[in-house]
Coordinates of C-alpha atoms in Angstrom, one line a residue:
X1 CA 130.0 41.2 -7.2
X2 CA 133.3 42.5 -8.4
X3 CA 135.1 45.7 -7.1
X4 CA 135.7 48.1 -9.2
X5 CA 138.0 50.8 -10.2
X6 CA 139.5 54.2 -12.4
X7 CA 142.9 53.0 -13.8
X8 CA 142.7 56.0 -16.2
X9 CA 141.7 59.3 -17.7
X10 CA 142.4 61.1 -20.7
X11 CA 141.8 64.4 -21.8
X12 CA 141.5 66.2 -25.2
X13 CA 142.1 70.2 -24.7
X14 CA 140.9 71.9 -28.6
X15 CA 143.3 73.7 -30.0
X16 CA 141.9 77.5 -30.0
X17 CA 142.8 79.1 -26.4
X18 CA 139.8 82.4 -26.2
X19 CA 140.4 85.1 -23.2
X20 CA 137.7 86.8 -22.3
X21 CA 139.0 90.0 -23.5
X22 CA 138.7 88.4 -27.4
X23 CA 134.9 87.3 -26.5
X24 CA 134.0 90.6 -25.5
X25 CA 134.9 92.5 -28.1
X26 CA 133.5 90.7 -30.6
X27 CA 130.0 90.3 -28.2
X28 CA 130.3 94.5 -28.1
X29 CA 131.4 94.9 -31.8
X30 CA 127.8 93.0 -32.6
X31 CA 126.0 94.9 -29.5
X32 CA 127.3 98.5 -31.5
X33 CA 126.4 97.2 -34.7
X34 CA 122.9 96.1 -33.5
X35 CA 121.7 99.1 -31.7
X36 CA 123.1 101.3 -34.8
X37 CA 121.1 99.2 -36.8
X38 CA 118.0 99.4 -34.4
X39 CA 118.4 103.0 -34.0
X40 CA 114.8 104.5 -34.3
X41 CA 113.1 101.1 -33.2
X42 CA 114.9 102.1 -30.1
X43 CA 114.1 105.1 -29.2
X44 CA 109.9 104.8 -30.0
X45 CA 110.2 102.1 -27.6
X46 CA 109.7 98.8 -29.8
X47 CA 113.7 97.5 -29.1
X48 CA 115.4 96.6 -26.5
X49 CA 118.9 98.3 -26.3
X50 CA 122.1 95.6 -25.7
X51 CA 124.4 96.2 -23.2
X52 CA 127.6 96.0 -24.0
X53 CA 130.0 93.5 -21.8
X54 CA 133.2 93.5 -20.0
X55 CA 135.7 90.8 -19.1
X56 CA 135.9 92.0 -15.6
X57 CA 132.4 91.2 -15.3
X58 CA 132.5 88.1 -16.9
X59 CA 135.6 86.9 -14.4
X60 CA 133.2 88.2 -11.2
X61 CA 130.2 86.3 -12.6
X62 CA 131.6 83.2 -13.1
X63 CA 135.5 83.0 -12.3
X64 CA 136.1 82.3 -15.7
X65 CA 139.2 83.9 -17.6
X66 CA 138.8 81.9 -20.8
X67 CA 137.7 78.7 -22.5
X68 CA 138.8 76.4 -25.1
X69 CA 137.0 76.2 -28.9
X70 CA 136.9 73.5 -31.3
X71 CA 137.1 77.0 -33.9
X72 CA 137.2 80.6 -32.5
X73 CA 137.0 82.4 -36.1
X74 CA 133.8 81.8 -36.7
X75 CA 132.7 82.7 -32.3
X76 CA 134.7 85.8 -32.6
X77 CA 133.2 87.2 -36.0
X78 CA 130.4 89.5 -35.3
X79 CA 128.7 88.7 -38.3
X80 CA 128.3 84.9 -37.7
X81 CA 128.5 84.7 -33.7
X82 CA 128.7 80.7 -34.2
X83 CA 131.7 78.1 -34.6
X84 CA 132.6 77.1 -37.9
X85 CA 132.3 73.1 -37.9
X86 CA 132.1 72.0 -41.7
X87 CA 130.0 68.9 -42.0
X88 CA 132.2 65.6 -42.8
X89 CA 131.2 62.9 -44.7
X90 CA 129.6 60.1 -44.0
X91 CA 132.7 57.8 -44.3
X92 CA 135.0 60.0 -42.5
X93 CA 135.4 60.3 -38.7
X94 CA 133.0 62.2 -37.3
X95 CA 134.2 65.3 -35.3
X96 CA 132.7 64.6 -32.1
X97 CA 134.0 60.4 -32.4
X98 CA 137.5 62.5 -33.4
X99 CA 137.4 64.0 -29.9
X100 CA 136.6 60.9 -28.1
X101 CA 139.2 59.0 -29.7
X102 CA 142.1 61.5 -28.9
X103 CA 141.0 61.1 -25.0
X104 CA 140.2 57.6 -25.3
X105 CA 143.6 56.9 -26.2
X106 CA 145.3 58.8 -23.4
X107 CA 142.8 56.9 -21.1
X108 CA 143.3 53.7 -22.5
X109 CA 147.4 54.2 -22.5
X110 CA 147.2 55.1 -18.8
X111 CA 145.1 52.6 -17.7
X112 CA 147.9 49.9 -19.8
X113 CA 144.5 48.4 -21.6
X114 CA 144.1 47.6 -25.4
X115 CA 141.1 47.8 -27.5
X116 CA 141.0 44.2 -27.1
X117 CA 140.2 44.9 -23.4
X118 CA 137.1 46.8 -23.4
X119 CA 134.0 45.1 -23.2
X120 CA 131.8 48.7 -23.5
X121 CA 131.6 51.9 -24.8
X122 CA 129.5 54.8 -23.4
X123 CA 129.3 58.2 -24.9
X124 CA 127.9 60.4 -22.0
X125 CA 127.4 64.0 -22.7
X126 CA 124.9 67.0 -23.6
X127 CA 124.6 67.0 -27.2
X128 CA 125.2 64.6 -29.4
X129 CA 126.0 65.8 -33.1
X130 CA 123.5 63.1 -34.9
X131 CA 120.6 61.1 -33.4
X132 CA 121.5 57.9 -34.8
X133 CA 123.8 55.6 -35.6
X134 CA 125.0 56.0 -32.1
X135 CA 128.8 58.2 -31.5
X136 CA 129.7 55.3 -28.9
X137 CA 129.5 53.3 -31.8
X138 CA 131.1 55.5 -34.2
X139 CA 133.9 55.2 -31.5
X140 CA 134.0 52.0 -30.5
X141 CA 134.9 51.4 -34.5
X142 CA 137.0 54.0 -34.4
X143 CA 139.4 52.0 -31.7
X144 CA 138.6 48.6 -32.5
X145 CA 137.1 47.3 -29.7
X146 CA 134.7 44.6 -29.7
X147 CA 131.3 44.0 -27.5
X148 CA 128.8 47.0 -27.3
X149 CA 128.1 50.8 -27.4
X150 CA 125.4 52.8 -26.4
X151 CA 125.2 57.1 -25.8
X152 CA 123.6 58.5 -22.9
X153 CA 122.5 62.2 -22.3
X154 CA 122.2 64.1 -18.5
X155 CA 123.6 67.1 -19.5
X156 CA 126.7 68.4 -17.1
X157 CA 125.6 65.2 -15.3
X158 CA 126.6 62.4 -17.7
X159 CA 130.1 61.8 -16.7
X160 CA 129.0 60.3 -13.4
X161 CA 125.9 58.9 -14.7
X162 CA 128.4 56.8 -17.1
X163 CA 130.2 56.0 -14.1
X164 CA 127.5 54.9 -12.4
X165 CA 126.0 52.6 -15.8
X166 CA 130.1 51.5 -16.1
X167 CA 130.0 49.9 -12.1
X168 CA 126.9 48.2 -12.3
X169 CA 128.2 46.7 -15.4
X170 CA 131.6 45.5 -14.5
X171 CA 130.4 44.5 -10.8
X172 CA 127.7 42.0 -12.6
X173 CA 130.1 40.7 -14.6
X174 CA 128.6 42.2 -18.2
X175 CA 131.5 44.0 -18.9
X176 CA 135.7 43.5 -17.9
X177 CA 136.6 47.2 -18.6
X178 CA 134.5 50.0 -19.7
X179 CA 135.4 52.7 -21.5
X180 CA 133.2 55.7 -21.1
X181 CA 133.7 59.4 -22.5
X182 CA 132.7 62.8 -22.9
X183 CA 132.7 64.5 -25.8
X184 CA 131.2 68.1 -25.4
X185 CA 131.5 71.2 -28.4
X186 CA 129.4 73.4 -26.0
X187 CA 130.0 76.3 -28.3
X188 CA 127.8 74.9 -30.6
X189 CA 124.3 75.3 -28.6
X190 CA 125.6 78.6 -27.1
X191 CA 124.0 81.9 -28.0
X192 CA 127.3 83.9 -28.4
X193 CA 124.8 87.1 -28.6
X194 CA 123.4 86.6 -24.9
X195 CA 125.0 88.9 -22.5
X196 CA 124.1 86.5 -19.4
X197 CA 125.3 83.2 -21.1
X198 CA 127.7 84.3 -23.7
X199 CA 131.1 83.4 -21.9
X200 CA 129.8 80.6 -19.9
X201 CA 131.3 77.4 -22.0
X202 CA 134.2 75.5 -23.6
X203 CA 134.5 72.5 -25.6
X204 CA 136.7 69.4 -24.3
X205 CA 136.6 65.4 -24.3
X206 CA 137.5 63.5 -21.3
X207 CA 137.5 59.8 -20.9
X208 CA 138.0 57.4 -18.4
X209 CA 138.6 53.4 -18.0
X210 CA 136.9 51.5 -15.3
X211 CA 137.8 47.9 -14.8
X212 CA 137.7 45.0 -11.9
X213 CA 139.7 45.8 -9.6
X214 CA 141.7 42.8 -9.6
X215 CA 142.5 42.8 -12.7
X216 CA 143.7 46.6 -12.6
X217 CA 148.0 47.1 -13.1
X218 CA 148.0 50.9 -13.5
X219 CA 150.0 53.0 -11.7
X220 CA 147.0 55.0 -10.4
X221 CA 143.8 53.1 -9.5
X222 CA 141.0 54.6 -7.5
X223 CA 138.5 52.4 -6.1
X224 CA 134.6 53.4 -6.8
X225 CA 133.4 53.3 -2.8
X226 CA 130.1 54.4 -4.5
X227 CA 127.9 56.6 -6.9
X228 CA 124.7 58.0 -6.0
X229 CA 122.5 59.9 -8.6
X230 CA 119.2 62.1 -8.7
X231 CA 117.2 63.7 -11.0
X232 CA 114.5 66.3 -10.2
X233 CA 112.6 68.2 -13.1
X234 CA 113.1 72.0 -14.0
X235 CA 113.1 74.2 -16.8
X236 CA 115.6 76.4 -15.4
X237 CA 118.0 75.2 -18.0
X238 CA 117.0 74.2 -21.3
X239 CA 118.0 73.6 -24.8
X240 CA 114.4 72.7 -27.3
X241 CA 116.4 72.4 -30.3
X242 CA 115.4 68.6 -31.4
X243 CA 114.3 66.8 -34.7
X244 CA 110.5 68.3 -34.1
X245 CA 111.6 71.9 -34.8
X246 CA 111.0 71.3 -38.7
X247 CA 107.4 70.7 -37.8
X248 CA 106.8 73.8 -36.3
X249 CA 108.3 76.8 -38.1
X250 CA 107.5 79.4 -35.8
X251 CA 110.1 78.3 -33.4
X252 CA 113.2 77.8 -36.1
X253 CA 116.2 80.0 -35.1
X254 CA 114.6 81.0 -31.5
X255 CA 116.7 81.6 -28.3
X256 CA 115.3 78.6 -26.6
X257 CA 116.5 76.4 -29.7
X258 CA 120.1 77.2 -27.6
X259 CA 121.4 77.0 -24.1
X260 CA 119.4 79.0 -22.0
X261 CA 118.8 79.4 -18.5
X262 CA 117.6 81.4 -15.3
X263 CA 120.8 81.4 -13.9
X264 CA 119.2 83.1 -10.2
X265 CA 117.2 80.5 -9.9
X266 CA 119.5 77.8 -10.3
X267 CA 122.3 79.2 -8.1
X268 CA 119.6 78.9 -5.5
X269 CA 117.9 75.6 -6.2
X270 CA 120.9 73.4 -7.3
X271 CA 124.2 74.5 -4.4
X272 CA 121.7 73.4 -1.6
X273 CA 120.4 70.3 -3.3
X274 CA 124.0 69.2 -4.8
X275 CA 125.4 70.0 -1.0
X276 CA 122.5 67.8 0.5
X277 CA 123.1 65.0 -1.7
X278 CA 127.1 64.7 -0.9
X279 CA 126.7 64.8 2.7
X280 CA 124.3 62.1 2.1
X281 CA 126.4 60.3 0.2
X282 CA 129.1 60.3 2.5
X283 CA 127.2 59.8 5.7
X284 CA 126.0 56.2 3.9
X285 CA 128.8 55.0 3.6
X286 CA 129.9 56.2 7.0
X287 CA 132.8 58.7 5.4
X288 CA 133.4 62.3 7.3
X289 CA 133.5 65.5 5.3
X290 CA 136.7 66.0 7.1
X291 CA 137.8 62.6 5.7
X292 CA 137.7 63.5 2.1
X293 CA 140.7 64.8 0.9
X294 CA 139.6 66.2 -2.3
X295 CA 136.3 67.2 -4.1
X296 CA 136.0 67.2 -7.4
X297 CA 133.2 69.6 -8.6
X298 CA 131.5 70.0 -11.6
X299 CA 133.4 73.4 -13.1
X300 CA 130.2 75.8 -13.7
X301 CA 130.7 79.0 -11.6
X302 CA 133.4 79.7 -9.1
X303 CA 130.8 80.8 -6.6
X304 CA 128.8 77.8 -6.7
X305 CA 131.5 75.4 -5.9
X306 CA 132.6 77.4 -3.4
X307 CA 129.0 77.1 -1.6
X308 CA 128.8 73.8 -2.1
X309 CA 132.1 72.7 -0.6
X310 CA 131.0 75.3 2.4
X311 CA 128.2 73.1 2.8
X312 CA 129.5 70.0 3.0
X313 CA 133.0 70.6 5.0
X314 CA 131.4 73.7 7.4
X315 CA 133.9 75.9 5.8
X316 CA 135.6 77.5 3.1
X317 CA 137.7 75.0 1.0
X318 CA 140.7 76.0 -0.3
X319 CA 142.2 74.9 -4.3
X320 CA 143.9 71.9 -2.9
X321 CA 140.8 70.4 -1.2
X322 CA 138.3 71.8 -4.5
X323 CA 140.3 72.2 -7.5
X324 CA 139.5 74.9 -10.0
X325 CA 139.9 74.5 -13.8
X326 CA 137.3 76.4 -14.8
X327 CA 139.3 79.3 -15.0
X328 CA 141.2 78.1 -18.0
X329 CA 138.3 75.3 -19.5
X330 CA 135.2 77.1 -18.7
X331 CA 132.0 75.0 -18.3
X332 CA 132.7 72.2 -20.3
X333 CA 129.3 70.3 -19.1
X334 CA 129.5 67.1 -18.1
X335 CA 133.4 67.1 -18.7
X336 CA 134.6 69.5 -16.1
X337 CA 134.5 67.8 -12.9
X338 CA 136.6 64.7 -14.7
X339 CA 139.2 67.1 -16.0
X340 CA 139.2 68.7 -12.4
X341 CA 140.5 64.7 -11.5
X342 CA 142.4 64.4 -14.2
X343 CA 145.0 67.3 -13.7
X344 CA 144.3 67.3 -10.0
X345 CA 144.2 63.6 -8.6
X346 CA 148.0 62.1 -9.3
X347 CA 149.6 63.4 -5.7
X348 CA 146.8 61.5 -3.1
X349 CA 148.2 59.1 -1.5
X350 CA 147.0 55.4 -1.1
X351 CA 143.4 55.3 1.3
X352 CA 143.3 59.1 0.5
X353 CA 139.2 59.6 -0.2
X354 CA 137.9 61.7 -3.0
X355 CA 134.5 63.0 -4.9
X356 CA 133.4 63.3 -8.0
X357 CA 130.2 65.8 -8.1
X358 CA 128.5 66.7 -11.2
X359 CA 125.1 68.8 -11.3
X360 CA 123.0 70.7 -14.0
X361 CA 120.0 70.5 -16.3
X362 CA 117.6 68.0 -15.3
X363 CA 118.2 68.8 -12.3
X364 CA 120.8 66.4 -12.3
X365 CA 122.9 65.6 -9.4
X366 CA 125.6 62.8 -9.4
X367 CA 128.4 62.1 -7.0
X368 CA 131.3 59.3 -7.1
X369 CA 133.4 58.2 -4.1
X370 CA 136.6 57.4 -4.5
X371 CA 139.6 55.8 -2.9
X372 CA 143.2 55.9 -4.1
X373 CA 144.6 52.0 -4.1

């Protein structure tokens, strides 16, 4: 079994910066226009009045102070509430295979690998934008790289799932180098007009290149000491948009057929299960929490990271030990913790130990040991 290793990560930022204070007023510009509409329903009784929104409280609720947007016209236009993403063709590059490739590139150029080196492709994220052919494929094209390509979905949790698919396959011998990315246009399965969930995501593509280990020249190489993964069912978040909503037309254009969520119930369910799992994780393979220089969290909510770093080191951790980027990114799904190592993983030092934690729908839970060579 071969050792393997990260020898790179890219990272494709869309080009439309949104604060808060942008996203709420167009959220309370369609919360005025609504109950103006809605007047008299209102007052007998048969509508609920919207509350209007704040950035303040958006920044307490989440630690978010903005996010990134593949378009912001069409998010911030009270009228439409939804990106503006006009369909390509079928011969030209498909806008999710377009984000992959920009952080493929920066992957592949940091890692000092070809196209000609990659054995595999993987497209791990949330949504993908077509059922079939496959966007790994799409991608895999794209760079012109031979071998395979497959996508896989586990929501916020794909990133180390891929991971986890990537090792097993260079360790066997299946694959020399792996190439595995994650596209995610959260924007486009978020209900701009929900109060609770409006401000929660951002769109962004990370990639990353794992090879054998002795083959590796980068500069920066991280050894994968491990991955360990769980699933556990719940419909505390859900999407149910899917290719049998035609055959049901009561359900067309419903809430549920977007991101939604009981976000109570999942701060309580996922920080102790997601704390559980990475001291478990660490005690098999006979690692302190006080060995681990650096934790790498999937970039939901401020106050859930915090928690779960609580757990696991028996105190508060501060930004050096448990980067933050959601601040600026948002919850870019099952991109977020990888950006978190991208922009926050070039000053360890060799034998410094680090995690990679993802955790959402599913539940998912996925965590990815690391040591810098």
């Amino acid at each position: 079994m071969h050792k393997v290793v990260i020898s790179g990560t890219g990272l494709f930022t869309p080009p439309n910066a949104v604060s808060n204070a942008e996203l709420v007023e167009a959220f309370n510009a369609y919360v005025r226009e609504f109950n103006a509409a809605n007047q008299a329903a209102i007052a007998a009784g048969a509508v609920a009045e919207l509350a209007e929104s704040s950035a303040e409280f958006i920044e307490k609720a989440s630690g978010i102070k903005q996010r990134f947007l593949m378009d912001k016209s069409g998010v911030l236009d009270p009228a439409r509430m939804t990106p503006h993403l006009p369909e390509r063709g079928n011969d030209e590059l498909s806008l999710q295979a377009e984000m992959a490739v920009n952080a493929a590139r920066e992957a592949l150029a940091a890692a000092g690998r070809l196209a000609a080196d990659i054995d595999m492709v993987i497209v791990a994220c949330s949504n993908m934008q077509r059922p079939y052919p496959a966007m790994a494929v799409e991608v895999q094209q794209a760079l012109g790289i031979n071998g395979y390509a497959f996508d896989m979905n586990v929501a916020c949790s794909s990133a180390t799932f891929g991971i986890q698919t990537a090792v097993n396959a260079i360790a066997s011998g299946q694959a020399r180098a792996v190439l595995m990315v994650n596209p995610e246009i959260c924007s486009a399965h978020l209900n701009f007009r929900d109060r609770d969930s409006h401000f929660i995501f951002g769109d962004a593509c990370t990639a990353v290149v794992l090879e054998r280990a002795d083959a590796a020249t980068s500069a920066q190489r991280f050894e994968v000491l491990g991955c360990k993964l769980a699933t556990l069912f719940s419909n505390n978040i859900r999407n149910n948009f899917g290719f049998l909503n035609r055959c049901d037309e009561a359900g067309i254009g419903q809430p549920d057929k977007l991101f939604i969520q009981q976000g109570r119930k999942v701060f309580k369910e996922v920080c102790p299960m997601v704390g559980e799992h990475i001291v478990s994780h660490l005690d098999s393979l006979q690692i302190g929490a006080a060995d681990v220089r650096r934790f790498w969290l999937h970039q939901a909510n401020l106050a859930m990271n915090q928690l779960i770093a609580r757990r696991v080191l028996g105190r508060d951790a501060d930004n050096v030990e448990a980067p933050v980027i959601l601040d600026r990114y948002a919850n870019t799904s099952s991109a977020g913790s990888i950006i978190a190592f991208h922009l926050h993983s070039h000053d360890l030092q060799a034998g410094d130990v680090g995690v990679i934690s993802s955790f959402g729908a599913g539940y998912s839970v996925g965590s990815v040991v690391l040591k810098k060579q």
